[in-house]
């Protein structure tokens, strides 16, 4: 099991919009960064990830899971670009802000702090558990 962080601008695609998709989920399309694409290629069914609102809010608002492996991104004809599908698992009861993450001594090496512009990021298990704790998830989904 691996952990990830998916960034989205809420006015384009929000956590509420992902939740509305239900069990079918939604493809995480439009990613045009090789490292982010490679992160998606490494994902397995059931991997969990934070859903992070970027630009507006700047906070982890939910937990999602990978529900389809990397496949061609249907928003382009360019075969270089792939995406996974994700679905909502649960809300983070108390959204965890970027400010909170940056202020936490144990999260200084988290990709959210060190690689802020990357739209799909790896998260260590320790980071996952700590951000879940900060967000009020005492028994986080795994």
mmCIF file with all atom_site columns, C-alpha atoms in Angstrom:
data_model
loop_
_atom_site.group_PDB
_atom_site.id
_atom_site.type_symbol
_atom_site.label_atom_id
_atom_site.label_alt_id
_atom_site.label_comp_id
_atom_site.label_asym_id
_atom_site.label_entity_id
_atom_site.label_seq_id
_atom_site.pdbx_PDB_ins_code
_atom_site.Cartn_x
_atom_site.Cartn_y
_atom_site.Cartn_z
_atom_site.occupancy
_atom_site.B_iso_or_equiv
_atom_site.pdbx_formal_charge
_atom_site.auth_seq_id
_atom_site.auth_comp_id
_atom_site.auth_asym_id
_atom_site.auth_atom_id
_atom_site.pdbx_PDB_model_num
ATOM 1   C CA . UNK A 1 1   ? 0.000   0.000  0.000   1.00 0.00 ? 1   UNK A CA 1
ATOM 2   C CA . UNK A 1 2   ? 1.266   3.423  -0.967  1.00 0.00 ? 2   UNK A CA 1
ATOM 3   C CA . UNK A 1 3   ? -0.056  6.882  -0.145  1.00 0.00 ? 3   UNK A CA 1
ATOM 4   C CA . UNK A 1 4   ? -0.413  9.932  -2.364  1.00 0.00 ? 4   UNK A CA 1
ATOM 5   C CA . UNK A 1 5   ? -1.662  13.500 -2.554  1.00 0.00 ? 5   UNK A CA 1
ATOM 6   C CA . UNK A 1 6   ? -3.875  14.744 -5.397  1.00 0.00 ? 6   UNK A CA 1
ATOM 7   C CA . UNK A 1 7   ? -4.074  18.513 -5.884  1.00 0.00 ? 7   UNK A CA 1
ATOM 8   C CA . UNK A 1 8   ? -7.031  20.215 -7.512  1.00 0.00 ? 8   UNK A CA 1
ATOM 9   C CA . UNK A 1 9   ? -8.256  23.746 -7.796  1.00 0.00 ? 9   UNK A CA 1
ATOM 10  C CA . UNK A 1 10  ? -11.743 23.553 -6.275  1.00 0.00 ? 10  UNK A CA 1
ATOM 11  C CA . UNK A 1 11  ? -13.321 25.793 -8.910  1.00 0.00 ? 11  UNK A CA 1
ATOM 12  C CA . UNK A 1 12  ? -12.237 23.252 -11.550 1.00 0.00 ? 12  UNK A CA 1
ATOM 13  C CA . UNK A 1 13  ? -12.805 19.997 -9.651  1.00 0.00 ? 13  UNK A CA 1
ATOM 14  C CA . UNK A 1 14  ? -13.591 19.967 -5.941  1.00 0.00 ? 14  UNK A CA 1
ATOM 15  C CA . UNK A 1 15  ? -13.806 17.339 -3.244  1.00 0.00 ? 15  UNK A CA 1
ATOM 16  C CA . UNK A 1 16  ? -17.596 17.703 -3.312  1.00 0.00 ? 16  UNK A CA 1
ATOM 17  C CA . UNK A 1 17  ? -17.553 16.971 -7.048  1.00 0.00 ? 17  UNK A CA 1
ATOM 18  C CA . UNK A 1 18  ? -15.505 13.803 -6.495  1.00 0.00 ? 18  UNK A CA 1
ATOM 19  C CA . UNK A 1 19  ? -17.886 12.670 -3.754  1.00 0.00 ? 19  UNK A CA 1
ATOM 20  C CA . UNK A 1 20  ? -20.810 13.203 -6.134  1.00 0.00 ? 20  UNK A CA 1
ATOM 21  C CA . UNK A 1 21  ? -19.211 10.726 -8.582  1.00 0.00 ? 21  UNK A CA 1
ATOM 22  C CA . UNK A 1 22  ? -19.806 7.918  -6.081  1.00 0.00 ? 22  UNK A CA 1
ATOM 23  C CA . UNK A 1 23  ? -18.168 4.498  -6.234  1.00 0.00 ? 23  UNK A CA 1
ATOM 24  C CA . UNK A 1 24  ? -17.356 4.850  -9.927  1.00 0.00 ? 24  UNK A CA 1
ATOM 25  C CA . UNK A 1 25  ? -15.004 7.735  -9.205  1.00 0.00 ? 25  UNK A CA 1
ATOM 26  C CA . UNK A 1 26  ? -13.391 9.971  -11.780 1.00 0.00 ? 26  UNK A CA 1
ATOM 27  C CA . UNK A 1 27  ? -10.258 9.878  -13.898 1.00 0.00 ? 27  UNK A CA 1
ATOM 28  C CA . UNK A 1 28  ? -7.513  12.175 -12.608 1.00 0.00 ? 28  UNK A CA 1
ATOM 29  C CA . UNK A 1 29  ? -6.934  13.683 -16.027 1.00 0.00 ? 29  UNK A CA 1
ATOM 30  C CA . UNK A 1 30  ? -5.179  16.711 -17.414 1.00 0.00 ? 30  UNK A CA 1
ATOM 31  C CA . UNK A 1 31  ? -1.846  16.057 -15.703 1.00 0.00 ? 31  UNK A CA 1
ATOM 32  C CA . UNK A 1 32  ? 0.974   17.170 -17.976 1.00 0.00 ? 32  UNK A CA 1
ATOM 33  C CA . UNK A 1 33  ? 4.010   16.685 -15.773 1.00 0.00 ? 33  UNK A CA 1
ATOM 34  C CA . UNK A 1 34  ? 6.198   13.606 -16.254 1.00 0.00 ? 34  UNK A CA 1
ATOM 35  C CA . UNK A 1 35  ? 6.936   13.090 -12.551 1.00 0.00 ? 35  UNK A CA 1
ATOM 36  C CA . UNK A 1 36  ? 3.239   13.341 -11.650 1.00 0.00 ? 36  UNK A CA 1
ATOM 37  C CA . UNK A 1 37  ? 2.394   10.934 -14.494 1.00 0.00 ? 37  UNK A CA 1
ATOM 38  C CA . UNK A 1 38  ? 5.062   8.513  -13.296 1.00 0.00 ? 38  UNK A CA 1
ATOM 39  C CA . UNK A 1 39  ? 3.618   8.704  -9.783  1.00 0.00 ? 39  UNK A CA 1
ATOM 40  C CA . UNK A 1 40  ? 0.260   7.646  -11.215 1.00 0.00 ? 40  UNK A CA 1
ATOM 41  C CA . UNK A 1 41  ? 1.907   4.787  -13.124 1.00 0.00 ? 41  UNK A CA 1
ATOM 42  C CA . UNK A 1 42  ? 3.241   3.516  -9.785  1.00 0.00 ? 42  UNK A CA 1
ATOM 43  C CA . UNK A 1 43  ? -0.185  3.475  -8.129  1.00 0.00 ? 43  UNK A CA 1
ATOM 44  C CA . UNK A 1 44  ? -2.061  0.304  -7.242  1.00 0.00 ? 44  UNK A CA 1
ATOM 45  C CA . UNK A 1 45  ? -5.777  -0.309 -6.775  1.00 0.00 ? 45  UNK A CA 1
ATOM 46  C CA . UNK A 1 46  ? -6.710  0.628  -3.212  1.00 0.00 ? 46  UNK A CA 1
ATOM 47  C CA . UNK A 1 47  ? -3.828  3.049  -2.624  1.00 0.00 ? 47  UNK A CA 1
ATOM 48  C CA . UNK A 1 48  ? -5.082  5.963  -0.542  1.00 0.00 ? 48  UNK A CA 1
ATOM 49  C CA . UNK A 1 49  ? -4.407  9.624  -1.098  1.00 0.00 ? 49  UNK A CA 1
ATOM 50  C CA . UNK A 1 50  ? -5.210  13.033 0.236   1.00 0.00 ? 50  UNK A CA 1
ATOM 51  C CA . UNK A 1 51  ? -7.477  15.266 -1.820  1.00 0.00 ? 51  UNK A CA 1
ATOM 52  C CA . UNK A 1 52  ? -5.946  18.721 -1.539  1.00 0.00 ? 52  UNK A CA 1
ATOM 53  C CA . UNK A 1 53  ? -7.619  21.974 -2.561  1.00 0.00 ? 53  UNK A CA 1
ATOM 54  C CA . UNK A 1 54  ? -4.958  24.168 -4.144  1.00 0.00 ? 54  UNK A CA 1
ATOM 55  C CA . UNK A 1 55  ? -5.112  27.920 -4.783  1.00 0.00 ? 55  UNK A CA 1
ATOM 56  C CA . UNK A 1 56  ? -8.389  28.230 -2.828  1.00 0.00 ? 56  UNK A CA 1
ATOM 57  C CA . UNK A 1 57  ? -8.310  26.850 0.687   1.00 0.00 ? 57  UNK A CA 1
ATOM 58  C CA . UNK A 1 58  ? -4.834  25.302 0.528   1.00 0.00 ? 58  UNK A CA 1
ATOM 59  C CA . UNK A 1 59  ? -5.907  22.329 2.613   1.00 0.00 ? 59  UNK A CA 1
ATOM 60  C CA . UNK A 1 60  ? -6.331  18.567 2.744   1.00 0.00 ? 60  UNK A CA 1
ATOM 61  C CA . UNK A 1 61  ? -10.096 18.041 2.710   1.00 0.00 ? 61  UNK A CA 1
ATOM 62  C CA . UNK A 1 62  ? -10.607 14.336 2.027   1.00 0.00 ? 62  UNK A CA 1
ATOM 63  C CA . UNK A 1 63  ? -9.229  10.848 1.549   1.00 0.00 ? 63  UNK A CA 1
ATOM 64  C CA . UNK A 1 64  ? -9.531  9.254  -1.882  1.00 0.00 ? 64  UNK A CA 1
ATOM 65  C CA . UNK A 1 65  ? -8.510  5.868  -3.218  1.00 0.00 ? 65  UNK A CA 1
ATOM 66  C CA . UNK A 1 66  ? -7.238  4.627  -6.537  1.00 0.00 ? 66  UNK A CA 1
ATOM 67  C CA . UNK A 1 67  ? -9.983  2.642  -8.249  1.00 0.00 ? 67  UNK A CA 1
ATOM 68  C CA . UNK A 1 68  ? -8.454  2.161  -11.734 1.00 0.00 ? 68  UNK A CA 1
ATOM 69  C CA . UNK A 1 69  ? -4.829  1.731  -12.725 1.00 0.00 ? 69  UNK A CA 1
ATOM 70  C CA . UNK A 1 70  ? -2.986  4.103  -15.052 1.00 0.00 ? 70  UNK A CA 1
ATOM 71  C CA . UNK A 1 71  ? -4.601  4.267  -18.489 1.00 0.00 ? 71  UNK A CA 1
ATOM 72  C CA . UNK A 1 72  ? -4.587  6.719  -21.414 1.00 0.00 ? 72  UNK A CA 1
ATOM 73  C CA . UNK A 1 73  ? -5.847  10.168 -20.470 1.00 0.00 ? 73  UNK A CA 1
ATOM 74  C CA . UNK A 1 74  ? -9.005  10.706 -22.527 1.00 0.00 ? 74  UNK A CA 1
ATOM 75  C CA . UNK A 1 75  ? -8.514  14.481 -22.561 1.00 0.00 ? 75  UNK A CA 1
ATOM 76  C CA . UNK A 1 76  ? -5.651  14.202 -25.070 1.00 0.00 ? 76  UNK A CA 1
ATOM 77  C CA . UNK A 1 77  ? -4.624  12.213 -28.137 1.00 0.00 ? 77  UNK A CA 1
ATOM 78  C CA . UNK A 1 78  ? -0.997  12.282 -26.974 1.00 0.00 ? 78  UNK A CA 1
ATOM 79  C CA . UNK A 1 79  ? -0.114  8.730  -25.825 1.00 0.00 ? 79  UNK A CA 1
ATOM 80  C CA . UNK A 1 80  ? 2.493   10.014 -23.364 1.00 0.00 ? 80  UNK A CA 1
ATOM 81  C CA . UNK A 1 81  ? -0.180  11.105 -20.891 1.00 0.00 ? 81  UNK A CA 1
ATOM 82  C CA . UNK A 1 82  ? -1.908  8.666  -18.593 1.00 0.00 ? 82  UNK A CA 1
ATOM 83  C CA . UNK A 1 83  ? -4.062  8.946  -15.508 1.00 0.00 ? 83  UNK A CA 1
ATOM 84  C CA . UNK A 1 84  ? -5.639  6.837  -12.789 1.00 0.00 ? 84  UNK A CA 1
ATOM 85  C CA . UNK A 1 85  ? -9.210  6.908  -11.550 1.00 0.00 ? 85  UNK A CA 1
ATOM 86  C CA . UNK A 1 86  ? -9.904  7.860  -7.937  1.00 0.00 ? 86  UNK A CA 1
ATOM 87  C CA . UNK A 1 87  ? -12.997 7.862  -5.746  1.00 0.00 ? 87  UNK A CA 1
ATOM 88  C CA . UNK A 1 88  ? -13.858 9.555  -2.470  1.00 0.00 ? 88  UNK A CA 1
ATOM 89  C CA . UNK A 1 89  ? -13.469 7.506  0.707   1.00 0.00 ? 89  UNK A CA 1
ATOM 90  C CA . UNK A 1 90  ? -14.117 9.967  3.528   1.00 0.00 ? 90  UNK A CA 1
ATOM 91  C CA . UNK A 1 91  ? -13.991 13.602 4.550   1.00 0.00 ? 91  UNK A CA 1
ATOM 92  C CA . UNK A 1 92  ? -11.194 14.930 6.720   1.00 0.00 ? 92  UNK A CA 1
ATOM 93  C CA . UNK A 1 93  ? -13.262 16.209 9.688   1.00 0.00 ? 93  UNK A CA 1
ATOM 94  C CA . UNK A 1 94  ? -10.928 19.155 10.310  1.00 0.00 ? 94  UNK A CA 1
ATOM 95  C CA . UNK A 1 95  ? -9.239  20.182 7.033   1.00 0.00 ? 95  UNK A CA 1
ATOM 96  C CA . UNK A 1 96  ? -5.461  20.340 7.404   1.00 0.00 ? 96  UNK A CA 1
ATOM 97  C CA . UNK A 1 97  ? -4.048  23.552 5.968   1.00 0.00 ? 97  UNK A CA 1
ATOM 98  C CA . UNK A 1 98  ? -0.741  24.014 4.207   1.00 0.00 ? 98  UNK A CA 1
ATOM 99  C CA . UNK A 1 99  ? 0.160   26.395 7.024   1.00 0.00 ? 99  UNK A CA 1
ATOM 100 C CA . UNK A 1 100 ? -0.445  23.597 9.580   1.00 0.00 ? 100 UNK A CA 1
ATOM 101 C CA . UNK A 1 101 ? 1.680   21.159 7.566   1.00 0.00 ? 101 UNK A CA 1
ATOM 102 C CA . UNK A 1 102 ? 4.541   23.655 7.202   1.00 0.00 ? 102 UNK A CA 1
ATOM 103 C CA . UNK A 1 103 ? 4.451   24.405 10.940  1.00 0.00 ? 103 UNK A CA 1
ATOM 104 C CA . UNK A 1 104 ? 4.697   20.726 11.933  1.00 0.00 ? 104 UNK A CA 1
ATOM 105 C CA . UNK A 1 105 ? 8.326   19.718 12.616  1.00 0.00 ? 105 UNK A CA 1
ATOM 106 C CA . UNK A 1 106 ? 7.708   16.113 11.514  1.00 0.00 ? 106 UNK A CA 1
ATOM 107 C CA . UNK A 1 107 ? 6.321   17.137 8.105   1.00 0.00 ? 107 UNK A CA 1
ATOM 108 C CA . UNK A 1 108 ? 9.145   19.377 6.880   1.00 0.00 ? 108 UNK A CA 1
ATOM 109 C CA . UNK A 1 109 ? 10.210  16.823 4.250   1.00 0.00 ? 109 UNK A CA 1
ATOM 110 C CA . UNK A 1 110 ? 6.689   16.165 2.963   1.00 0.00 ? 110 UNK A CA 1
ATOM 111 C CA . UNK A 1 111 ? 6.427   16.732 -0.803  1.00 0.00 ? 111 UNK A CA 1
ATOM 112 C CA . UNK A 1 112 ? 3.615   19.216 -0.135  1.00 0.00 ? 112 UNK A CA 1
ATOM 113 C CA . UNK A 1 113 ? 6.256   21.404 1.513   1.00 0.00 ? 113 UNK A CA 1
ATOM 114 C CA . UNK A 1 114 ? 9.258   20.632 -0.708  1.00 0.00 ? 114 UNK A CA 1
ATOM 115 C CA . UNK A 1 115 ? 7.575   20.165 -4.131  1.00 0.00 ? 115 UNK A CA 1
ATOM 116 C CA . UNK A 1 116 ? 4.554   22.398 -3.785  1.00 0.00 ? 116 UNK A CA 1
ATOM 117 C CA . UNK A 1 117 ? 3.788   22.700 -7.503  1.00 0.00 ? 117 UNK A CA 1
ATOM 118 C CA . UNK A 1 118 ? 3.646   18.948 -8.224  1.00 0.00 ? 118 UNK A CA 1
ATOM 119 C CA . UNK A 1 119 ? -0.002  17.950 -8.746  1.00 0.00 ? 119 UNK A CA 1
ATOM 120 C CA . UNK A 1 120 ? 0.348   14.254 -7.826  1.00 0.00 ? 120 UNK A CA 1
ATOM 121 C CA . UNK A 1 121 ? 2.770   13.585 -4.991  1.00 0.00 ? 121 UNK A CA 1
ATOM 122 C CA . UNK A 1 122 ? 3.939   10.621 -2.929  1.00 0.00 ? 122 UNK A CA 1
ATOM 123 C CA . UNK A 1 123 ? 3.198   10.675 0.801   1.00 0.00 ? 123 UNK A CA 1
ATOM 124 C CA . UNK A 1 124 ? 5.015   8.461  3.296   1.00 0.00 ? 124 UNK A CA 1
ATOM 125 C CA . UNK A 1 125 ? 2.998   6.298  5.664   1.00 0.00 ? 125 UNK A CA 1
ATOM 126 C CA . UNK A 1 126 ? 4.199   8.385  8.610   1.00 0.00 ? 126 UNK A CA 1
ATOM 127 C CA . UNK A 1 127 ? 3.106   11.614 6.878   1.00 0.00 ? 127 UNK A CA 1
ATOM 128 C CA . UNK A 1 128 ? -0.238  10.055 5.984   1.00 0.00 ? 128 UNK A CA 1
ATOM 129 C CA . UNK A 1 129 ? -0.919  8.977  9.557   1.00 0.00 ? 129 UNK A CA 1
ATOM 130 C CA . UNK A 1 130 ? 0.165   12.330 11.027  1.00 0.00 ? 130 UNK A CA 1
ATOM 131 C CA . UNK A 1 131 ? -1.925  14.450 8.641   1.00 0.00 ? 131 UNK A CA 1
ATOM 132 C CA . UNK A 1 132 ? -4.895  12.152 9.304   1.00 0.00 ? 132 UNK A CA 1
ATOM 133 C CA . UNK A 1 133 ? -4.374  12.613 13.065  1.00 0.00 ? 133 UNK A CA 1
ATOM 134 C CA . UNK A 1 134 ? -4.169  16.391 12.602  1.00 0.00 ? 134 UNK A CA 1
ATOM 135 C CA . UNK A 1 135 ? -7.410  16.244 10.624  1.00 0.00 ? 135 UNK A CA 1
ATOM 136 C CA . UNK A 1 136 ? -9.313  14.309 13.297  1.00 0.00 ? 136 UNK A CA 1
ATOM 137 C CA . UNK A 1 137 ? -9.142  10.851 11.675  1.00 0.00 ? 137 UNK A CA 1
ATOM 138 C CA . UNK A 1 138 ? -8.133  8.595  14.559  1.00 0.00 ? 138 UNK A CA 1
ATOM 139 C CA . UNK A 1 139 ? -8.636  5.422  12.509  1.00 0.00 ? 139 UNK A CA 1
ATOM 140 C CA . UNK A 1 140 ? -7.645  6.478  8.979   1.00 0.00 ? 140 UNK A CA 1
ATOM 141 C CA . UNK A 1 141 ? -8.585  4.325  6.003   1.00 0.00 ? 141 UNK A CA 1
ATOM 142 C CA . UNK A 1 142 ? -5.763  2.119  4.751   1.00 0.00 ? 142 UNK A CA 1
#
